[in-house]
Coordinates of C-alpha atoms in Angstrom, one line a residue:
M337 CA 37.2 36.7 13.8
I338 CA 35.1 33.6 13.9
E339 CA 31.9 35.7 13.6
K340 CA 32.9 36.8 10.1
Y341 CA 32.0 33.3 8.9
E342 CA 28.4 33.6 9.8
K343 CA 27.5 35.2 6.5
I344 CA 28.8 32.1 4.7
I345 CA 27.9 29.2 6.9
G346 CA 24.8 30.6 8.7
E347 CA 24.1 31.2 12.4
D348 CA 23.2 27.6 13.3
E349 CA 26.5 26.2 12.1
L350 CA 28.5 28.9 13.8
Y351 CA 26.5 28.3 17.1
G352 CA 27.4 24.6 16.8
L353 CA 31.1 25.5 16.5
V354 CA 31.0 27.6 19.6
K355 CA 29.1 25.0 21.7
I356 CA 31.5 22.2 20.8
A357 CA 34.5 24.4 21.5
E358 CA 33.2 25.0 25.0
K359 CA 33.7 21.4 25.8
L360 CA 37.4 21.6 25.0
K361 CA 38.4 24.8 26.7
D362 CA 40.0 23.2 29.7
F363 CA 42.4 21.1 27.5
S364 CA 45.8 22.1 26.1
I365 CA 46.1 21.1 22.4
L366 CA 49.2 20.9 20.2
H367 CA 49.5 20.4 16.4
V368 CA 52.8 19.1 15.2
N369 CA 54.0 18.9 11.5
S370 CA 57.2 19.3 9.5
T371 CA 57.0 22.7 7.8
R372 CA 55.5 26.1 8.5
A373 CA 55.2 27.0 4.9
G374 CA 54.5 25.1 1.6
G375 CA 51.9 22.5 1.0
G376 CA 48.4 22.1 2.2
V377 CA 49.1 21.0 5.8
A378 CA 51.0 24.1 6.7
E379 CA 48.4 26.2 4.9
I380 CA 45.5 24.7 6.9
L381 CA 47.3 25.1 10.2
N382 CA 48.2 28.7 9.4
R383 CA 44.5 29.5 9.2
M384 CA 43.0 26.9 11.7
V385 CA 45.2 27.5 14.7
P386 CA 44.2 31.2 15.0
L387 CA 40.5 30.4 14.5
M388 CA 40.6 27.7 17.2
R389 CA 42.2 30.2 19.6
D390 CA 39.4 32.6 18.6
L391 CA 36.9 29.9 19.7
G392 CA 38.6 30.0 23.1
L393 CA 40.8 26.9 22.8
N394 CA 44.3 26.6 24.2
V395 CA 46.1 25.6 21.0
D396 CA 49.7 25.6 20.0
W397 CA 51.5 24.6 16.8
K398 CA 55.1 23.2 16.7
V399 CA 57.2 22.3 13.7
I400 CA 59.8 19.6 13.9
R401 CA 63.3 20.0 12.4
G402 CA 65.7 17.7 10.6
D403 CA 68.7 17.8 8.3
S404 CA 68.7 17.1 4.6
E405 CA 69.2 13.4 5.2
F406 CA 66.1 13.2 7.4
F407 CA 63.9 14.9 4.8
R408 CA 65.3 12.7 2.1
V409 CA 64.2 9.7 4.2
T410 CA 60.7 11.2 4.9
K411 CA 60.3 12.1 1.2
S412 CA 61.1 8.5 0.3
F413 CA 58.6 7.3 2.9
H414 CA 56.0 9.7 1.4
N415 CA 56.6 8.4 -2.1
S416 CA 56.7 4.7 -1.1
L417 CA 53.4 5.0 0.8
Q418 CA 51.7 6.6 -2.2
N419 CA 53.3 4.6 -5.0
G420 CA 53.5 1.1 -3.5
Y421 CA 57.2 0.6 -4.1
G422 CA 60.2 1.9 -2.2
E423 CA 63.7 3.4 -2.9
L424 CA 64.9 4.2 0.6
P425 CA 68.2 5.9 1.4
P426 CA 70.7 3.8 3.4
N427 CA 69.9 3.5 7.1
A428 CA 66.6 5.2 6.5
F429 CA 64.9 3.8 9.6
E430 CA 67.8 4.7 11.8
T431 CA 67.9 8.2 10.5
Y432 CA 64.2 8.6 11.1
E433 CA 64.4 7.3 14.7
K434 CA 67.4 9.6 15.4
W435 CA 65.5 12.7 14.5
Q436 CA 62.4 11.6 16.4
E437 CA 64.6 11.5 19.5
I438 CA 66.1 14.9 18.8
N439 CA 62.7 16.5 18.2
A440 CA 61.3 14.8 21.3
S441 CA 63.9 16.6 23.4
E442 CA 62.9 20.0 21.8
V443 CA 59.2 19.8 21.3
P444 CA 57.1 19.9 24.5
L445 CA 54.9 16.8 24.5
D446 CA 53.0 17.3 27.7
Y447 CA 49.8 18.6 26.2
D448 CA 46.3 17.0 26.9
I449 CA 45.7 16.5 23.2
I450 CA 48.4 16.2 20.5
M451 CA 47.6 16.0 16.8
I452 CA 50.5 14.7 14.7
H453 CA 50.3 15.6 11.0
D454 CA 51.8 13.1 8.5
P455 CA 54.6 10.5 8.9
Q456 CA 57.5 13.0 9.5
P457 CA 56.7 13.4 13.2
L458 CA 54.7 10.2 13.7
G459 CA 57.5 8.5 15.7
L460 CA 57.2 11.1 18.5
I461 CA 54.6 8.8 20.0
K462 CA 57.5 6.8 21.5
F463 CA 58.2 9.7 23.8
K464 CA 54.6 10.3 24.9
K465 CA 54.3 11.9 28.3
K466 CA 50.6 12.2 28.8
G467 CA 47.3 13.0 27.1
K468 CA 45.6 11.6 24.0
W469 CA 47.4 11.4 20.6
I470 CA 45.7 11.6 17.2
F471 CA 47.5 10.8 13.9
R472 CA 46.3 13.0 11.1
C473 CA 47.4 11.3 7.8
H474 CA 47.0 13.6 4.8
I475 CA 48.5 11.3 2.1
D476 CA 47.3 8.3 0.1
I477 CA 48.1 5.1 2.1
S478 CA 45.8 2.8 0.1
N479 CA 48.6 0.9 -1.5
P480 CA 51.7 1.4 0.6
Y481 CA 55.2 -0.1 0.2
A482 CA 55.1 -2.9 2.8
P483 CA 58.4 -2.4 4.6
V484 CA 57.7 1.3 5.2
W485 CA 54.1 0.7 6.1
D486 CA 54.9 -2.0 8.6
F487 CA 57.5 0.3 10.2
L488 CA 55.0 3.1 10.6
K489 CA 52.0 1.0 11.4
K490 CA 53.6 -0.1 14.7
K491 CA 53.7 3.5 15.7
I492 CA 50.1 4.3 14.6
E493 CA 48.9 1.4 16.8
N494 CA 49.9 3.5 19.8
Y495 CA 47.7 6.4 18.9
N496 CA 44.2 7.0 20.3
S497 CA 42.8 7.6 16.8
M498 CA 43.7 8.2 13.2
I499 CA 42.2 10.6 10.7
I500 CA 42.3 10.1 6.9
S501 CA 40.9 12.3 4.1
T502 CA 38.8 9.9 2.1
P503 CA 37.3 6.4 2.5
A504 CA 39.7 5.1 -0.1
F505 CA 42.6 5.6 2.3
A506 CA 41.0 3.5 5.2
R507 CA 43.1 0.6 6.5
D508 CA 41.8 -2.7 7.7
D509 CA 45.1 -3.7 9.2
V510 CA 45.3 -1.2 12.0
T511 CA 43.2 -1.4 15.2
T512 CA 43.3 2.3 15.9
T513 CA 39.9 4.0 15.4
Q514 CA 39.8 5.7 12.0
F515 CA 37.9 8.9 11.1
I516 CA 37.3 10.3 7.6
I517 CA 37.7 14.0 7.5
P518 CA 38.4 15.8 4.2
P519 CA 40.6 18.9 4.3
S520 CA 39.3 22.3 3.6
I521 CA 39.9 25.9 2.4
D522 CA 39.4 29.1 4.3
P523 CA 36.9 31.3 2.2
L524 CA 38.1 34.4 4.1
S525 CA 41.8 34.0 3.5
I526 CA 43.7 36.3 1.1
K527 CA 44.0 33.4 -1.2
N528 CA 40.3 32.8 -1.5
Q529 CA 38.6 36.2 -1.0
P530 CA 37.2 37.9 -4.1
I531 CA 39.7 40.4 -5.5
P532 CA 39.3 43.2 -8.0
E533 CA 39.7 42.5 -11.7
I534 CA 42.4 45.2 -11.9
T535 CA 44.4 43.4 -9.3
V536 CA 44.2 40.1 -11.2
K537 CA 45.4 41.8 -14.4
R538 CA 48.2 43.7 -12.7
I539 CA 49.6 40.5 -11.1
L540 CA 49.3 38.4 -14.3
Y541 CA 50.9 41.1 -16.3
K542 CA 53.7 41.3 -13.8
Y543 CA 54.5 37.6 -14.6
G544 CA 54.3 38.0 -18.3
I545 CA 50.8 36.7 -18.9
N546 CA 48.7 38.3 -21.7
T547 CA 45.3 38.8 -20.0
E548 CA 43.6 39.0 -23.4
R549 CA 44.4 35.4 -24.2
P550 CA 43.1 32.1 -22.7
L551 CA 45.1 30.8 -19.8
V552 CA 45.5 27.3 -18.3
V553 CA 46.8 27.3 -14.7
Q554 CA 48.1 24.6 -12.4
I555 CA 49.0 25.6 -8.9
S556 CA 51.2 22.9 -7.2
R557 CA 54.6 22.0 -6.0
F558 CA 57.1 20.8 -8.6
D559 CA 56.5 17.2 -7.5
Y560 CA 56.3 14.0 -9.6
A561 CA 53.0 13.3 -8.0
K562 CA 51.5 16.5 -9.5
D563 CA 52.7 15.3 -13.0
P564 CA 54.1 18.6 -14.3
I565 CA 55.5 16.9 -17.4
G566 CA 52.0 15.6 -18.1
V567 CA 50.6 19.1 -17.6
I568 CA 52.9 20.5 -20.3
K569 CA 52.1 17.6 -22.7
S570 CA 48.4 18.2 -22.2
F571 CA 48.8 21.9 -22.8
K572 CA 50.8 21.4 -26.0
L573 CA 48.1 19.1 -27.4
A574 CA 45.3 21.6 -26.5
K575 CA 47.3 24.5 -27.9
E576 CA 47.0 22.9 -31.4
H577 CA 43.2 23.6 -31.2
I578 CA 43.0 26.9 -29.2
D579 CA 44.6 30.0 -30.7
G580 CA 46.8 32.0 -28.3
L581 CA 46.6 29.5 -25.4
Q582 CA 49.0 30.1 -22.5
L583 CA 50.0 27.9 -19.6
A584 CA 51.1 29.1 -16.1
F585 CA 52.5 26.3 -13.8
V586 CA 52.8 28.1 -10.5
G587 CA 54.8 26.4 -7.7
S588 CA 56.5 27.3 -4.5
P589 CA 59.3 25.6 -2.5
A590 CA 58.7 23.5 0.6
T591 CA 61.5 22.9 3.2
D592 CA 60.5 19.3 3.6
D593 CA 60.6 18.4 -0.1
P594 CA 64.2 17.9 -1.3
E595 CA 63.0 16.7 -4.8
G596 CA 61.6 20.0 -5.8
Q597 CA 64.6 21.4 -7.7
E598 CA 65.1 18.2 -9.6
V599 CA 61.5 18.1 -10.7
Y600 CA 61.6 21.8 -11.7
E601 CA 64.7 21.2 -13.9
K602 CA 63.0 18.3 -15.7
T603 CA 59.9 20.4 -16.2
V604 CA 61.9 23.2 -17.7
K605 CA 63.4 20.8 -20.1
E606 CA 60.0 19.5 -21.2
A607 CA 58.7 23.0 -21.7
G608 CA 61.6 23.7 -24.1
D609 CA 61.5 27.1 -25.8
D610 CA 57.7 27.6 -25.9
K611 CA 57.2 31.2 -24.9
D612 CA 53.6 30.5 -23.9
I613 CA 54.6 28.2 -21.0
H614 CA 55.3 30.1 -17.8
L615 CA 57.0 28.1 -15.1
L616 CA 57.0 30.1 -11.9
M617 CA 58.5 29.5 -8.5
L618 CA 56.8 31.9 -6.1
P619 CA 58.0 32.4 -2.5
P620 CA 56.0 31.1 0.4
Y621 CA 52.9 33.1 1.4
S622 CA 52.3 34.4 -2.2
D623 CA 48.6 34.0 -1.4
L624 CA 47.4 37.1 -3.3
E625 CA 49.4 36.0 -6.4
I626 CA 47.9 32.5 -6.2
N627 CA 44.4 34.0 -5.9
A628 CA 45.1 36.1 -9.0
F629 CA 46.2 33.2 -11.1
Q630 CA 43.2 31.1 -10.1
T631 CA 40.8 33.9 -10.6
G632 CA 42.3 34.9 -14.0
A633 CA 42.5 31.3 -15.3
S634 CA 40.3 30.3 -18.2
V635 CA 40.5 26.7 -16.9
V636 CA 42.4 25.1 -14.0
L637 CA 44.3 21.8 -14.0
Q638 CA 45.3 19.6 -11.1
K639 CA 46.6 16.7 -13.1
S640 CA 48.0 14.7 -10.2
I641 CA 48.8 11.0 -10.6
K642 CA 48.9 10.7 -6.7
E643 CA 47.2 13.1 -4.3
G644 CA 46.2 13.2 -0.7
F645 CA 43.4 15.7 -1.2
G646 CA 44.5 18.6 -3.5
L647 CA 43.4 21.9 -1.8
T648 CA 44.1 23.8 -5.0
V649 CA 41.1 22.0 -6.5
S650 CA 38.7 23.4 -3.9
E651 CA 40.4 26.8 -4.1
A652 CA 39.7 27.1 -7.8
M653 CA 36.2 25.6 -7.6
W654 CA 35.4 28.2 -4.9
K655 CA 36.3 30.8 -7.5
R656 CA 33.8 29.1 -9.9
K657 CA 36.4 27.7 -12.2
V658 CA 36.2 24.5 -14.2
V659 CA 38.9 22.2 -12.7
I660 CA 40.3 19.2 -14.7
G661 CA 41.7 16.9 -12.1
G662 CA 43.5 13.5 -12.0
R663 CA 41.3 10.7 -10.9
T664 CA 43.3 10.0 -7.7
G665 CA 43.2 10.4 -3.9
G666 CA 40.9 13.1 -2.7
I667 CA 40.3 14.8 -6.0
P668 CA 37.2 12.7 -6.9
L669 CA 35.7 13.8 -3.5
Q670 CA 35.7 17.3 -4.9
I671 CA 35.1 16.8 -8.6
I672 CA 32.0 15.0 -9.7
H673 CA 32.7 14.3 -13.3
G674 CA 30.7 16.5 -15.7
I675 CA 28.9 18.2 -12.7
T676 CA 31.5 20.1 -10.7
G677 CA 34.5 19.6 -13.0
Y678 CA 36.2 16.8 -15.0
L679 CA 38.2 13.8 -14.0
V680 CA 40.9 12.5 -16.3
D681 CA 43.3 9.6 -16.4
N682 CA 45.9 10.7 -19.0
V683 CA 47.4 13.5 -21.0
E684 CA 44.9 13.1 -23.9
G685 CA 41.9 13.4 -21.5
A686 CA 43.2 16.5 -19.9
A687 CA 43.8 18.1 -23.3
H688 CA 40.3 17.1 -24.5
Y689 CA 38.6 18.8 -21.5
I690 CA 40.8 22.0 -21.8
I691 CA 39.5 22.3 -25.4
H692 CA 35.9 21.3 -24.5
T693 CA 35.8 23.9 -21.6
L694 CA 37.2 26.8 -23.7
K695 CA 34.8 26.1 -26.6
N696 CA 31.7 25.6 -24.4
Q697 CA 31.5 28.6 -22.2
D698 CA 27.8 28.1 -21.2
V699 CA 28.6 24.6 -19.9
A700 CA 31.7 26.0 -18.1
Q701 CA 29.7 28.6 -16.4
K702 CA 27.1 26.1 -15.1
I703 CA 29.9 23.7 -13.9
G704 CA 31.6 26.7 -12.2
E705 CA 28.5 27.5 -10.2
N706 CA 28.0 23.8 -9.2
A707 CA 31.7 23.7 -8.2
H708 CA 31.3 26.7 -5.9
D709 CA 28.2 25.3 -4.2
H710 CA 29.9 21.9 -3.7
V711 CA 32.9 23.5 -1.9
K712 CA 30.6 25.7 0.2
N713 CA 28.6 22.6 1.4
N714 CA 31.6 20.3 2.0
F715 CA 35.1 21.8 2.1
L716 CA 35.2 24.9 4.2
I717 CA 37.4 25.3 7.2
T718 CA 34.5 25.7 9.6
R719 CA 33.3 22.1 8.9
H720 CA 36.9 20.9 9.2
M721 CA 37.3 22.5 12.6
R722 CA 34.0 21.1 13.9
E723 CA 35.0 17.5 12.9
Y724 CA 38.5 17.9 14.4
M725 CA 37.0 19.1 17.7
S726 CA 34.6 16.2 17.6
V727 CA 37.4 13.7 17.3
M728 CA 39.2 15.4 20.2
L729 CA 36.1 15.1 22.3
Y730 CA 35.9 11.4 21.3
V731 CA 39.5 10.5 22.4
T732 CA 39.0 12.4 25.6
G733 CA 35.8 10.5 26.4
R734 CA 33.6 13.5 26.3
N735 CA 31.6 12.5 23.2
S736 CA 30.7 9.1 21.9
I737 CA 30.7 8.4 18.1
E738 CA 26.9 8.7 18.2
E739 CA 27.0 12.1 19.9
M740 CA 29.5 13.4 17.3
K741 CA 26.9 13.1 14.5
S742 CA 25.0 16.2 15.9
P743 CA 27.5 18.3 17.7
A744 CA 25.3 21.4 17.6
L745 CA 22.8 19.7 19.7
Q746 CA 25.1 18.8 22.6

């Protein structure tokens, strides 16, 4: 399976992956997160774990469980870390600790290397049995709500290292060694492989899209951070200047996000009776459908007001689409304004660049090519795996930070 990537990344890069994996083959490795489907973390692990096994690594993936109260608490943590203010449920910290203890009794924690993804399972470190622990933080923690951050920071201090997605998220108030590793997409997944035009048209037609008219697409959860209301307002402004413009906001449910239904209902209200706005809730693993919407889009939005990274940005850029993204979190890593897409700060800016893109197709084509190359050079899963394995070698003492800079030469 891993050999298939050689045609994209080249033989030298593939050789480097194999060589660095050889150094980890005698370790047991465990990834832990809070959902098996929905959101970027689950999507990456669904692709990365099989690839790591194909490299010969002994890798497992476990998902913690919790009741609705636990996930209300962790969602409130998530929001308060990203927004800088907090509205926590009663007894939030006690609920969080209770489920850490329950999960610690069910999840085997005797691996040589354990990578904990995001705050939901972060507290498992209290029940550490052996090995080296890495905290992989996928969200924006640059301006956290102090009570929640102080609670979690004490746990982070017990980890051997911490990984964040962009320099903007780095913390100077933790002593744990921090590494910057952006997330990635898998170019060979069903979601990102080229698909026939007839397949694109068939799927869009199935969901009521007129394939002869321009289409704006945003792929994301129904989450306040993704600004679905702002997406609709931007679309309505742009529609005044583009005849026949349609919008597809395509989301899917996630088991660890109890706010999704509430946000969806508010989005429906904002859309009103506009027949050109399509609000779709697809089931998990609708990868071919997502691919069709991104491929068939005339322009793609990711109008987030808070974002950890935004995998959907790289996915659409890989398909040579112009992406208009919110200037937040990891999106500016992907979008270089005016070169690989457009960054915006408000509804009016998003509407402006929708119109600009649709009326300047020669510019859009050039930006689409730049976007594809930028993703190829920086945001593919092979680079992501190499950097994860490098951190694993570091925490186990088999590589220094200096050696990590040239893993292919080790």
